[in-house]
């Protein structure tokens, strides 16, 4: 499965927009890009998924350039409660082994007052 | 839906004892995954099932670990005998069979079982 690379940590302040970039140079044609959020003592929670261009939901936006070798998770106006670890992963389209989510180290986002 | 349900939430046991962790996936989900999380190694995939059949157990660390899924609504992860290095948070997750292109949801994880082996 293709590997993803993202910053180990990021700092922000309340009310700011936060952009976390993930690199996936070897992404396969059938891979979808997914992002998860994990709070301490909880399991990861699905945030957003995309294939190309831009996807937006009530929580975040996901920007994917045409070559799909990277993606950027955008969190608008973060609050203290957005302090968490954010994981970027690839998931295949056709089930089977491509359903395996392999987690990297993630990005620890620390939001300060 | 109550989501993925794991039990117990916390387990403290002595080295050498048998430990059984339990998971109830979301009804209708075809895949079930067991993960382990530690500070040193992060989130590791241990094993996953498709339609109750173990597909890939290459992440199971040793023969002391075993997992079963006797039916679509129940799975167990057993450690026998347990060792202090098995101390971790164990998560169970489930998904439907095919990728939801509309991206309404992804994997659903349970709240985890925090295992401490002393």
Coordinates of N, CA, C and O in Angstrom, one line a residue, chain B residues 62-111:
Chain B
X62 N 2.5 -12.5 17.7 CA 3.0 -13.9 18.1 C 1.8 -14.9 18.1 O 0.7 -14.5 18.1
X63 N 2.2 -16.1 18.3 CA 1.2 -17.2 18.4 C 0.4 -17.0 19.7 O -0.7 -17.7 19.8
X64 N 0.8 -16.2 20.6 CA 0.0 -16.0 21.8 C -1.3 -15.2 21.5 O -2.2 -15.2 22.3
X65 N -1.3 -14.6 20.3 CA -2.5 -13.8 19.9 C -3.3 -14.7 19.0 O -2.8 -15.3 18.0
X66 N -4.6 -14.6 19.2 CA -5.6 -15.3 18.3 C -6.8 -14.5 18.2 O -7.2 -13.8 19.1
X67 N -7.5 -14.5 17.0 CA -8.8 -13.8 16.9 C -9.8 -14.7 16.2 O -9.4 -15.5 15.3
X68 N -11.0 -14.5 16.5 CA -12.1 -15.3 15.9 C -13.3 -14.4 15.6 O -13.4 -13.4 16.2
X69 N -14.1 -14.9 14.7 CA -15.3 -14.2 14.4 C -16.4 -15.2 14.1 O -16.6 -15.6 12.9
X70 N -17.0 -15.8 15.1 CA -17.9 -16.9 14.9 C -19.2 -16.5 14.2 O -19.8 -17.4 13.5
X71 N -19.5 -15.2 14.2 CA -20.7 -14.8 13.4 C -20.5 -13.3 13.0 O -19.6 -12.7 13.5
X72 N -21.4 -12.8 12.3 CA -21.3 -11.4 11.7 C -21.4 -10.3 12.8 O -21.1 -9.2 12.5
X73 N -21.8 -10.7 14.0 CA -22.0 -9.7 15.0 C -21.1 -9.8 16.2 O -21.3 -9.1 17.2
X74 N -20.1 -10.6 16.1 CA -19.2 -10.8 17.2 C -17.8 -11.2 16.8 O -17.6 -12.1 16.0
X75 N -16.8 -10.6 17.5 CA -15.4 -11.1 17.3 C -14.7 -11.0 18.6 O -15.0 -10.2 19.5
X76 N -13.7 -11.9 18.8 CA -12.8 -11.8 20.0 C -11.4 -11.8 19.6 O -11.0 -12.3 18.5
X77 N -10.6 -11.1 20.4 CA -9.1 -11.2 20.3 C -8.6 -11.7 21.6 O -8.9 -11.1 22.7
X78 N -7.9 -12.8 21.6 CA -7.5 -13.5 22.8 C -5.9 -13.4 22.9 O -5.2 -13.6 21.8
X79 N -5.4 -13.2 24.0 CA -4.0 -13.2 24.3 C -3.8 -14.2 25.4 O -4.3 -14.1 26.5
X80 N -3.0 -15.3 25.1 CA -2.7 -16.3 26.1 C -1.3 -16.9 25.8 O -1.1 -17.5 24.8
X81 N -0.4 -16.8 26.8 CA -0.5 -16.0 28.0 C -0.1 -14.6 27.8 O 0.6 -14.2 26.8
X82 N -0.7 -13.7 28.5 CA -0.4 -12.3 28.4 C 1.0 -11.9 29.0 O 1.5 -12.5 29.9
X83 N 1.6 -10.8 28.4 CA 2.9 -10.3 28.9 C 2.8 -8.8 29.1 O 1.9 -8.2 28.4
X84 N 3.6 -8.2 29.9 CA 3.6 -6.8 30.1 C 3.7 -6.0 28.8 O 3.1 -4.9 28.6
X85 N 4.4 -6.5 27.8 CA 4.6 -5.8 26.5 C 3.3 -5.8 25.7 O 3.3 -5.1 24.7
X86 N 2.3 -6.5 26.1 CA 1.1 -6.5 25.4 C 0.2 -5.3 25.9 O -0.9 -5.1 25.3
X87 N 0.6 -4.6 26.8 CA -0.1 -3.5 27.3 C -0.3 -2.4 26.2 O 0.7 -2.0 25.6
X88 N -1.5 -2.1 26.0 CA -1.8 -1.2 24.8 C -3.3 -0.9 24.8 O -4.0 -1.4 25.7
X89 N -3.7 0.0 23.9 CA -5.2 0.1 23.7 C -5.5 -0.6 22.4 O -4.8 -0.5 21.4
X90 N -6.5 -1.5 22.5 CA -6.9 -2.3 21.4 C -8.2 -1.8 20.8 O -9.2 -1.7 21.5
X91 N -8.2 -1.5 19.5 CA -9.4 -1.0 18.8 C -9.9 -2.0 17.8 O -9.2 -2.7 17.2
X92 N -11.2 -2.0 17.7 CA -11.9 -2.7 16.7 C -12.6 -1.7 15.8 O -13.1 -0.7 16.2
X93 N -12.6 -2.0 14.5 CA -13.3 -1.1 13.5 C -14.0 -2.0 12.5 O -13.7 -3.1 12.2
X94 N -15.1 -1.4 11.9 CA -15.8 -2.1 10.8 C -16.2 -1.2 9.7 O -16.3 0.1 9.9
X95 N -16.3 -1.7 8.5 CA -16.7 -1.0 7.3 C -17.6 -1.8 6.5 O -17.6 -3.1 6.5
X96 N -18.5 -1.2 5.6 CA -19.2 -2.0 4.6 C -18.2 -2.6 3.6 O -17.1 -2.3 3.6
X97 N -18.7 -3.4 2.7 CA -17.9 -4.1 1.8 C -17.2 -3.3 0.8 O -16.1 -3.5 0.4
X98 N -17.9 -2.3 0.3 CA -17.3 -1.5 -0.9 C -17.2 0.0 -0.5 O -17.9 0.5 0.4
X99 N -16.2 0.6 -1.1 CA -15.9 2.0 -0.9 C -17.1 2.8 -1.2 O -17.7 2.7 -2.2
X100 N -17.5 3.7 -0.2 CA -18.6 4.6 -0.4 C -18.0 5.8 -1.1 O -17.4 6.7 -0.6
X101 N -18.2 5.9 -2.5 CA -17.7 7.0 -3.2 C -18.2 8.3 -2.8 O -17.6 9.3 -3.0
X102 N -19.4 8.3 -2.3 CA -20.0 9.6 -1.8 C -19.4 10.1 -0.5 O -19.6 11.2 -0.1
X103 N -18.5 9.2 0.0 CA -17.7 9.6 1.2 C -18.6 10.1 2.3 O -18.2 11.1 3.0
X104 N -19.7 9.4 2.6 CA -20.5 9.9 3.7 C -19.9 9.4 5.0 O -20.1 9.9 6.1
X105 N -19.1 8.3 5.0 CA -18.5 7.8 6.2 C -17.3 6.9 5.8 O -17.2 6.5 4.7
X106 N -16.5 6.6 6.8 CA -15.4 5.7 6.6 C -15.4 4.6 7.6 O -16.5 4.1 7.9
X107 N -14.3 4.2 8.0 CA -14.2 3.2 9.1 C -14.9 3.8 10.3 O -14.7 4.9 10.6
X108 N -15.6 2.9 11.1 CA -16.1 3.3 12.4 C -15.3 2.5 13.4 O -15.3 1.2 13.4
X109 N -14.7 3.2 14.3 CA -13.9 2.6 15.3 C -14.7 2.5 16.6 O -15.5 3.4 16.9
X110 N -14.4 1.5 17.4 CA -14.9 1.4 18.8 C -14.1 2.3 19.7 O -13.2 3.0 19.3
X111 N -14.6 2.3 20.9 CA -13.9 3.2 21.9 C -12.6 2.6 22.5 O -11.9 3.2 23.2

